[in-house]
Coordinates of C-alpha atoms in Angstrom, one line a residue:
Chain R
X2 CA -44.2 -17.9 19.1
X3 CA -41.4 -15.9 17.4
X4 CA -42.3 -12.5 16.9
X5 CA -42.5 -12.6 12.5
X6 CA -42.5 -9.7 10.0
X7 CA -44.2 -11.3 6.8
X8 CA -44.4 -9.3 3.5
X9 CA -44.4 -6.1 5.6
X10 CA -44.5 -3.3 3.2
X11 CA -44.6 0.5 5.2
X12 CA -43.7 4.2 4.3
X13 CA -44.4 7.4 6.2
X14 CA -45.9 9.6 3.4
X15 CA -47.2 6.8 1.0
X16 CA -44.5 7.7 -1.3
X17 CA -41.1 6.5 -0.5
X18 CA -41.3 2.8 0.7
X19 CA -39.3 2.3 3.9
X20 CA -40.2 -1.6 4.0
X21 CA -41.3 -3.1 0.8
X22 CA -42.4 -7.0 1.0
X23 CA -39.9 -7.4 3.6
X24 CA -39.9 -10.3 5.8
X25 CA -38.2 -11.9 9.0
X26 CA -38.5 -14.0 11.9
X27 CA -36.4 -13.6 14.6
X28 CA -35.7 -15.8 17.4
X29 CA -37.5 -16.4 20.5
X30 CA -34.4 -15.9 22.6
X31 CA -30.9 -14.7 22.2
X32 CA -29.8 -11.3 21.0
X33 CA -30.2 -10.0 17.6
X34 CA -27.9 -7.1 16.1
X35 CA -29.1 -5.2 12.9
X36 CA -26.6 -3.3 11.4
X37 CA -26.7 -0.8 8.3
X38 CA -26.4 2.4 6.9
X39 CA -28.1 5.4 8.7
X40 CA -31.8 6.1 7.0
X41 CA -32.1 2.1 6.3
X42 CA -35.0 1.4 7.6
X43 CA -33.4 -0.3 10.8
X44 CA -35.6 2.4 13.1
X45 CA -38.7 1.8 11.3
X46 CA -38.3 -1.7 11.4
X47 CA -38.6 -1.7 15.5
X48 CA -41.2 0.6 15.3
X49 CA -43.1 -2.1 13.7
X50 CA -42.3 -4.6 15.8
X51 CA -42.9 -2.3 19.0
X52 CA -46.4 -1.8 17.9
X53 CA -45.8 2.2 17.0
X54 CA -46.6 1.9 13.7
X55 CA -49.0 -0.4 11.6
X56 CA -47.6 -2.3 8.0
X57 CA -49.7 -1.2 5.0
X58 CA -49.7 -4.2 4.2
X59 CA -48.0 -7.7 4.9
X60 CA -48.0 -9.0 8.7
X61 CA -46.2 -8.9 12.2
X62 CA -47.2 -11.3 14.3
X63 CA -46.3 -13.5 17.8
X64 CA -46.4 -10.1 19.7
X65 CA -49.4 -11.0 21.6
X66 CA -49.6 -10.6 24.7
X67 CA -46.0 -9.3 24.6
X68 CA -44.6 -6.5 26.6
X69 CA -41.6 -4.7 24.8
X70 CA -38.8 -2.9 26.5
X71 CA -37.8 -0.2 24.4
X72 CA -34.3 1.9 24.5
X73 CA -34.7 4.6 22.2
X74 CA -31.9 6.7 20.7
X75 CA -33.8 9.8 22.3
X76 CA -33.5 9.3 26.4
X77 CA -37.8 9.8 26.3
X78 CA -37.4 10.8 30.1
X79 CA -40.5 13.1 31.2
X80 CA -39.0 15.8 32.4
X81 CA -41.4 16.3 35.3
X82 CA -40.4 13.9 36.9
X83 CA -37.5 12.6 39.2
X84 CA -34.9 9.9 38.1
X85 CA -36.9 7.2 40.5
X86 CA -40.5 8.1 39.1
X87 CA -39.4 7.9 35.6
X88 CA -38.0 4.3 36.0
X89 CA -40.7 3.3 38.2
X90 CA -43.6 4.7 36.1
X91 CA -42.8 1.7 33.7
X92 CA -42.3 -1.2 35.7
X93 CA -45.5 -0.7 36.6
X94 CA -46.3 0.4 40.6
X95 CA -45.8 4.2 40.5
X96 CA -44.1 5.5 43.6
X97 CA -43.0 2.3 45.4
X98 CA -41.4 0.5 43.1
X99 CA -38.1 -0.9 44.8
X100 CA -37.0 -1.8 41.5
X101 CA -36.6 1.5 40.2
X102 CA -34.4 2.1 42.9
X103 CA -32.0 -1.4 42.7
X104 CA -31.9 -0.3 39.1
X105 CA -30.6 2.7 39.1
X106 CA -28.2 2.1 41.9
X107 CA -26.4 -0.5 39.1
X108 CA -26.2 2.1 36.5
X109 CA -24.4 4.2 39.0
X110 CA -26.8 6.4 39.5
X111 CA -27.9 5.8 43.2
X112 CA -27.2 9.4 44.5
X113 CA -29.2 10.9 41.3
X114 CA -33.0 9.4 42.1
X115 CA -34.2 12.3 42.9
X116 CA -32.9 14.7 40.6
X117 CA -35.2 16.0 37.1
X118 CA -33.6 14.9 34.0
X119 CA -32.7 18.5 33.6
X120 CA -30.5 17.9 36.4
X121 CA -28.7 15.0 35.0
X122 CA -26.0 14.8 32.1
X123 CA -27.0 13.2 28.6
X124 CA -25.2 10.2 29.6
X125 CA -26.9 10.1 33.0
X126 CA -30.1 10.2 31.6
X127 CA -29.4 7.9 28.7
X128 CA -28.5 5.6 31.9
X129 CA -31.8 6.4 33.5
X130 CA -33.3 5.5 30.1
X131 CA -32.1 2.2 30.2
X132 CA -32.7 1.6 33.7
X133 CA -36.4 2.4 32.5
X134 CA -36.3 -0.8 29.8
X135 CA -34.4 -3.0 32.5
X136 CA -37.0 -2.5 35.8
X137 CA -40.1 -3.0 33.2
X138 CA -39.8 -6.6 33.2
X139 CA -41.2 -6.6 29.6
X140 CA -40.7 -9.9 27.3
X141 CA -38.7 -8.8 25.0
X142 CA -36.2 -5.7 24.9
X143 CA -35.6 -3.0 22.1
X144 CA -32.4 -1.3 21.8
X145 CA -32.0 1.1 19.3
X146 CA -28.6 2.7 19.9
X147 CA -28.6 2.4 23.4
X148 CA -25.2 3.2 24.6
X149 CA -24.6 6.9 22.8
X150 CA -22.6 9.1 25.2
X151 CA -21.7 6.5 27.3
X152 CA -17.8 5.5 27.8
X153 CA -16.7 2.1 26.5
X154 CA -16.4 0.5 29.5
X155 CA -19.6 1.7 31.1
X156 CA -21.5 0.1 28.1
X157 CA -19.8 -3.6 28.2
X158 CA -20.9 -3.6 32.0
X159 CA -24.2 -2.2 31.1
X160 CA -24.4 -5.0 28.6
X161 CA -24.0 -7.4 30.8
X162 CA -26.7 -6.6 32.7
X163 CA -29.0 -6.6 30.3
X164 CA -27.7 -9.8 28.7
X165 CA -28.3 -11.2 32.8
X166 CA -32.2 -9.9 33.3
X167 CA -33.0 -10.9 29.2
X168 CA -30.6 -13.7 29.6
X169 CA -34.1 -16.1 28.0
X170 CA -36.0 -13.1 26.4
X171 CA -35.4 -11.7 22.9
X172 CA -32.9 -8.7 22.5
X173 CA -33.6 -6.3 19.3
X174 CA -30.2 -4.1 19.4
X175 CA -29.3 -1.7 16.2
X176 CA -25.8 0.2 16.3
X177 CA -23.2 0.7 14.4
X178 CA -20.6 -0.7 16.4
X179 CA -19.5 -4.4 16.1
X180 CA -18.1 -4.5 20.0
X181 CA -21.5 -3.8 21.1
X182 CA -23.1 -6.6 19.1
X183 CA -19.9 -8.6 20.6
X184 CA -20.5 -7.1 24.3
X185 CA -24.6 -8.4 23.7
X186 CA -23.3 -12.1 22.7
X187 CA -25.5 -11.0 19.5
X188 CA -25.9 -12.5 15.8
X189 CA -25.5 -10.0 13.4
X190 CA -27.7 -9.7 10.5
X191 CA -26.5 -6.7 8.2
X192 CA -29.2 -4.7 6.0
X193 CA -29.2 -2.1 3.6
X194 CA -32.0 0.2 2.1
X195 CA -34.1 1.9 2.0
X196 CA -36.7 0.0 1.0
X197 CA -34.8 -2.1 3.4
X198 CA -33.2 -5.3 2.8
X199 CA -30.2 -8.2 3.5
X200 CA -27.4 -7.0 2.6
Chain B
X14 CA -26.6 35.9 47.7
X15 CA -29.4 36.7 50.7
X16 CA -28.1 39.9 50.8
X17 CA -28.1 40.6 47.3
X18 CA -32.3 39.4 46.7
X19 CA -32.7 41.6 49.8
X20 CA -31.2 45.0 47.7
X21 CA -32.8 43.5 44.5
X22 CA -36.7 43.4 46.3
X23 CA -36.1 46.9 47.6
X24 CA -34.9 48.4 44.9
X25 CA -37.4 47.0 42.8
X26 CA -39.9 48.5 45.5
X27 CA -37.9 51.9 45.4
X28 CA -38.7 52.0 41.2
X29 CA -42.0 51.2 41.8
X30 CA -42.8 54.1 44.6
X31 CA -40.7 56.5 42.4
X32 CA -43.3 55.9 39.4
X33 CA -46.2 56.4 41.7
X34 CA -44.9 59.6 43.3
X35 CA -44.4 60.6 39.8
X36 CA -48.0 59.8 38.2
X37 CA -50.0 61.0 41.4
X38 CA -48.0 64.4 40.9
X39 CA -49.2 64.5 37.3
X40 CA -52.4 63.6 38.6
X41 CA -52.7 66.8 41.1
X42 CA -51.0 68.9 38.2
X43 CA -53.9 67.7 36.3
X44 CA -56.8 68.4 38.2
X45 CA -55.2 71.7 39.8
X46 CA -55.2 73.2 36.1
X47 CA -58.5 71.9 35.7
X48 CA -59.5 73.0 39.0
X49 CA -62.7 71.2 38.7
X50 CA -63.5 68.6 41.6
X51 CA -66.3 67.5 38.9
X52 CA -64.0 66.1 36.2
X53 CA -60.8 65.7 37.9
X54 CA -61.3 65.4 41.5
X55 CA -57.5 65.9 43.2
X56 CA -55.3 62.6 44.6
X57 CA -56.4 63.9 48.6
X58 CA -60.3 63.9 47.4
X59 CA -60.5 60.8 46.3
X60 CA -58.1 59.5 48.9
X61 CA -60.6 60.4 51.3
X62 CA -63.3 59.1 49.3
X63 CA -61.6 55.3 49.2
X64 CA -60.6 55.8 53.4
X65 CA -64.5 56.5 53.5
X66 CA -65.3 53.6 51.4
X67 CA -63.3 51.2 53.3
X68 CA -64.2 52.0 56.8
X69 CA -68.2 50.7 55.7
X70 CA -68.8 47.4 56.3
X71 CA -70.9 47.7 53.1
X72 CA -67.7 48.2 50.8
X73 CA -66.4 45.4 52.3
X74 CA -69.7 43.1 51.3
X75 CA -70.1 45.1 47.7
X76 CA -66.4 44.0 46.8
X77 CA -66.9 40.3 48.0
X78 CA -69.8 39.5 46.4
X79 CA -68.6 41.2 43.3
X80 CA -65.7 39.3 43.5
X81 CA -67.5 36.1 44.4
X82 CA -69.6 36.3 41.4
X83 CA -66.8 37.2 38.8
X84 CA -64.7 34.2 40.4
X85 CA -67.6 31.4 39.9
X86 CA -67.8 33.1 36.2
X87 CA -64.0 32.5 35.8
X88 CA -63.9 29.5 37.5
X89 CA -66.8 27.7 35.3
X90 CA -65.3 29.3 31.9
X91 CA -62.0 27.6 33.1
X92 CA -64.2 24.2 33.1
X93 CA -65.7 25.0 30.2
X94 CA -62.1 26.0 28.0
X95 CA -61.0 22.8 29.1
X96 CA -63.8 20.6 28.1
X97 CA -64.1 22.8 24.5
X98 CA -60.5 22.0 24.3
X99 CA -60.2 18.5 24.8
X100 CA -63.4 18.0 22.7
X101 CA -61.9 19.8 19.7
X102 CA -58.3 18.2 19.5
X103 CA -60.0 14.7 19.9
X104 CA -62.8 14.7 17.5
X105 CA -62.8 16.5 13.9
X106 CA -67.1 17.5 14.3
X107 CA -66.3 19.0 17.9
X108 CA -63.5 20.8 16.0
X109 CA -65.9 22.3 12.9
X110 CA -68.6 23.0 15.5
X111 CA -66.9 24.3 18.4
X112 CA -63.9 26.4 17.7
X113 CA -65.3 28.8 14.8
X114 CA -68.1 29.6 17.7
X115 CA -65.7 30.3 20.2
X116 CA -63.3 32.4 18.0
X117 CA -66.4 34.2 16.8
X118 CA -67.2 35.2 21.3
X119 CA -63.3 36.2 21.5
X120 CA -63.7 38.6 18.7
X121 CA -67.2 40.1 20.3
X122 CA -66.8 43.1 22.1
X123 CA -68.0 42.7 26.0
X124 CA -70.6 45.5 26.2
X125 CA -72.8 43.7 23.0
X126 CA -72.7 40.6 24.9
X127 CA -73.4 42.2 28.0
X128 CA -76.4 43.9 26.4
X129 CA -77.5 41.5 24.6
X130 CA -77.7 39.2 27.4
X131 CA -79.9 41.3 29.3
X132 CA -82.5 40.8 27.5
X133 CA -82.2 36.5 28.7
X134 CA -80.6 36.5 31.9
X135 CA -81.3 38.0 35.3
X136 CA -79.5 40.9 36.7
X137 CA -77.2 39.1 39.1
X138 CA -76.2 36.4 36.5
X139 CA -75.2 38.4 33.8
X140 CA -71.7 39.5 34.9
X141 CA -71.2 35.6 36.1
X142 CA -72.4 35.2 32.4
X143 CA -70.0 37.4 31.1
X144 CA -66.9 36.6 32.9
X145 CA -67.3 33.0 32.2
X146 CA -67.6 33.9 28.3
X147 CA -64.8 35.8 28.1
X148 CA -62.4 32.7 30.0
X149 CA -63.4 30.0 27.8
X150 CA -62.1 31.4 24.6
X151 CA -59.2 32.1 25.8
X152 CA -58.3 28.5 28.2
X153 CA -59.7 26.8 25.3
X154 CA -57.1 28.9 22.7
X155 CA -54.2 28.3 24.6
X156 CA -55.2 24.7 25.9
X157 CA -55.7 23.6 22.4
X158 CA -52.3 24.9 21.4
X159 CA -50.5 23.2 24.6
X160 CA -52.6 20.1 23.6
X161 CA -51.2 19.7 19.9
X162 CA -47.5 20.7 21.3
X163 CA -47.5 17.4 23.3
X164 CA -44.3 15.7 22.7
X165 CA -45.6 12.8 20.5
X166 CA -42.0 11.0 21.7
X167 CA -43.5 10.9 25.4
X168 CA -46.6 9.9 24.3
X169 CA -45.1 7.2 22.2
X170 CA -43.1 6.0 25.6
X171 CA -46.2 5.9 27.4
X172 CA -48.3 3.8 24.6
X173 CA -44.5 1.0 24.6
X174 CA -44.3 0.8 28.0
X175 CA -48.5 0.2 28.5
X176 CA -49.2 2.8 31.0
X177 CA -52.7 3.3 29.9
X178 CA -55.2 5.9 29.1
X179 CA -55.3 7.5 33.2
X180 CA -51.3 7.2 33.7
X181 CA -50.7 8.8 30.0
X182 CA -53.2 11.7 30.8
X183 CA -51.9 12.3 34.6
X184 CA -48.7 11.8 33.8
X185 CA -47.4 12.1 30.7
X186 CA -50.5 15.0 28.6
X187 CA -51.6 16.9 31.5
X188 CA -48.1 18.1 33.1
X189 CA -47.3 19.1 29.4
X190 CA -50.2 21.0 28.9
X191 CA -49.8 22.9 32.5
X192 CA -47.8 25.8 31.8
X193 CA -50.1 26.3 28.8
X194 CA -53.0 26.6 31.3
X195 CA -51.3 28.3 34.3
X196 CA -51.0 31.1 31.2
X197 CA -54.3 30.9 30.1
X198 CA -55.4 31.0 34.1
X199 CA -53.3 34.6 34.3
X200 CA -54.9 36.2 31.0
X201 CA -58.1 35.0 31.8
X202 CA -58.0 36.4 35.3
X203 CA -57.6 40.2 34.9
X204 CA -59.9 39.5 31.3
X205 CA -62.7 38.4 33.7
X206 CA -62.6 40.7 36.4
X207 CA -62.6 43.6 34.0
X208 CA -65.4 42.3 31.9
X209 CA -67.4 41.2 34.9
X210 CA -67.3 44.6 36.5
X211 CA -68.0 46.5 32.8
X212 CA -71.3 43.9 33.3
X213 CA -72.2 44.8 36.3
X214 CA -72.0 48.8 35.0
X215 CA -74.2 48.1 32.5
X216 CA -76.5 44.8 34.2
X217 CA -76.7 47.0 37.9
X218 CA -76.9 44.3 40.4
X219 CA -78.3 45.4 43.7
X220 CA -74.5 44.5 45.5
X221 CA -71.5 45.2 43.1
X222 CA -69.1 47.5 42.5
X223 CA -70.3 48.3 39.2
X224 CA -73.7 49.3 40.4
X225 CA -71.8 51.4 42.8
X226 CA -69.5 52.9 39.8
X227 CA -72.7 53.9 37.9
X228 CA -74.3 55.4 41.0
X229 CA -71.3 57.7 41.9
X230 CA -71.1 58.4 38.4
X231 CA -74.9 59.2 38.2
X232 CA -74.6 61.5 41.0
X233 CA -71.8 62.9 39.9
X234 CA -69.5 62.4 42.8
X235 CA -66.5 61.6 40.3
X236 CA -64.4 61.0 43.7
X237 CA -66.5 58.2 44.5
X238 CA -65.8 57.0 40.7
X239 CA -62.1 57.2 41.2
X240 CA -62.2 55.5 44.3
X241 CA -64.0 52.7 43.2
X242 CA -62.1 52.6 39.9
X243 CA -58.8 52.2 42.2
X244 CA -60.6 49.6 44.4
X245 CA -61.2 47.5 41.0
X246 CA -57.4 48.1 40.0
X247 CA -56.0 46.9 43.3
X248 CA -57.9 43.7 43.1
X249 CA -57.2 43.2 39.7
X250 CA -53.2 43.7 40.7
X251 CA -53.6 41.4 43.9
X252 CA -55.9 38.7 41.3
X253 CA -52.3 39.2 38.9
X254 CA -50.3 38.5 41.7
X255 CA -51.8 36.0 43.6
X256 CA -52.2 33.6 40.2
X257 CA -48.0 34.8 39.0
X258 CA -47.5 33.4 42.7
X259 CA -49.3 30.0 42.1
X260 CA -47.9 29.6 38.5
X261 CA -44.6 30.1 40.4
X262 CA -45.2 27.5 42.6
X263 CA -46.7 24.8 40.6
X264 CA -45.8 25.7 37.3
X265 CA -41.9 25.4 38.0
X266 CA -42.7 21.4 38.6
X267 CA -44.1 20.9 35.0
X268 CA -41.0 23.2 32.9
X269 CA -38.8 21.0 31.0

């Protein structure tokens, strides 16, 4: 079932509607690009759909039993811990996860497992970030401005790798720049808000 | 770099001697214009006083036990903050029942706990008693602050990617809260062993140090007070020490 946003209306303080009646269906495979002005509603709008926040009213539905992947524009590393444990952590089996391991090795970080995200620079751990969403092995993947501080080239091969272990799972990707929607294979759907709409 | 921690440690230690040489001067300058063994016994008195203690197998046993009953006291009041503190972040009644309580026993002077809970608990208890009331207050003060300072970004992580209620807590809320405790843990310490032994003054159980600070006192061999006084500092100091060390050790592994 297509994961659905039907009349979803939502703000954060009761006063100033993010989503107001908005509505959209998106495909149950393939990538999807939303593009539009910072402070849209573009965030919020994968928050719903991630299950972080609840519609006050209107509904989001064909998310059961779904797992999301979810790149956020912050790296969300735990600090605590080590490249490997952070990746691992998700995909489930904490400490022996061979995954975690073959993942970060293709993001070029296979001398870097065992180093603290204090240890690493903003584009490693954005890296490590991703290698997180990749080794979950979720159903469908967010990516909200995944490939800040990372080099153009790096990103195209990084989106290749995504568009290879999602290849017949939804892709959520917001950014502002077309080539990434190009590098993802993605349809672009532009909005425009807040509250947010098509534009 | 070896080299240079070496000449850091001893010069540190060379500071440290220098301040002691200093204050035990002003401490013999002291009692020689005094020149009363009865209110300020001189540094050599009371030096021989401690070398006396020491060499008894009894102020060896008085210590322990002392010690052993302030650390169950410090140890349950760590329990105890911890519980208080998770109760009163998760539920809004634990909150309006718990924490004015508690900020009411931080605010209480020791010695009108410690006398009035003589009149309900049994001699050997009551510094246990004490000690533990003065470390809940304070683990439950800082662990409730660490507690609302959890990075709601992490937690948010944690709830996408489905690790569940055990993985979140061990791995994601209790490393963040740590160096919140492992500060708590070094207040609380030296808080407990002082109030535990003011208890024991005033409470007199048959083995402590207190009782033995009241007795010297009592019979006014004011060497004997000094030397216990010192044997109270030292501990406190090593206590300090031995709990900076640990927060060293573990608490480096939980700093962002």
């Amino acid at each position: 079932m297509a994961i659905t946003l039907r009349d979803v209306s939502f703000s954060y303080d009761g006063n100033k509607k993010i989503l107001d009646g908005f509505s959209i269906e998106f495909p149950e495979k393939g990538a999807v690009c939303l593009m539009g002005p910072s402070g849209c509603g573009k965030t919020t709008l994968l928050r719903l759909i991630a299950g972080l926040e609840h519609p006050q009213s209107g509904t989001v539905t064909g998310l059961e039993g779904l797992r999301a992947a979810y790149v956020f524009q912050e790296n969300r590393l735990l600090p605590w811990m080590t490249a490997f444990d952070n990746v691992a952590i998700a995909s489930g089996g904490f400490g022996r996860q061979p995954d975690a391991a073959v993942w970060l090795e293709k993001m070029g970080l296979g001398g870097n497992q065992l180093k603290r995200p204090k240890e690493l620079s903003g584009g490693m751990k954005q890296r490590v970030a991703i290698a997180r969403a990749l080794a979950a092995k979720a159903n469908f993947i967010i990516l909200d401005e995944p490939f800040a501080g990372l080099d153009i080239s790096l990103w195209q091969q990084i989106s290749d790798m995504i568009l290879t272990e999602y290849s017949d799972k939804l892709i959520i990707l917001v950014t502002h720049i077309p080539e990434q929607a190009v590098a993802l294979k993605a349809d672009v759907i532009k909005l425009d808000g807040p509250p947010l709409r098509f534009a | 770099m070896r080299r240079f921690t070496i000449t850091l440690k001893s010069n540190k230690l060379f500071k440290g001697l220098v301040a002691a040489v200093f204050w035990v001067g002003v401490w013999q300058l002291i009692s020689m214009a005094v020149a009363q063994e009865l209110l300020v016994p001189a540094p050599l008195a009371v030096l021989s006083a401690l070398s006396g203690l020491i060499k008894t197998m009894e102020f060896w046993r008085i210590t322990g036990i002392s010690l052993a009953r302030i650390m169950l006291g410090f140890l349950s009041g760590i329990a105890a903050g911890c519980i208080a503190a998770a109760l009163t972040t998760r539920f809004k009644a634990a909150d309006c029942i718990i924490s004015p309580f508690l900020r009411i026993v931080r605010a209480t002077p020791v010695a009108s706990f410690t006398i009035l809970a003589l009149v309900w608990i049994n001699n050997d208890w009551l510094p246990v008693f004490i000690s533990f009331l003065m470390v809940v207050p304070i683990v439950w003060s800082n662990l409730e602050s660490g507690i609302k300072q959890i990075d709601v970004q992490l937690l948010e992580m944690a709830k996408v990617y489905r690790l569940g209620f055990l993985k979140t807590l061990i791995f994601v809320r209790i490393p963040s809260v740590m160096p919140y405790f492992m500060a708590a843990c070094a207040t609380a310490m030296g808080f407990s062993w002082k109030s535990g032994i003011a208890a024991e003054v005033i409470s007199r159980p048959g083995l402590s140090v207190g009782r033995q600070l009241y007795n010297a006192k009592i019979y006014l061999e004011t060497p004997g007070v000094f030397a216990w006084t010192i044997t109270v500092v030292l501990i406190s100091l090593c206590l300090e020490k031995l709990l900076a060390a640990a927060a060293k050790k573990f608490g480096s592994r939980f700093n962002a």
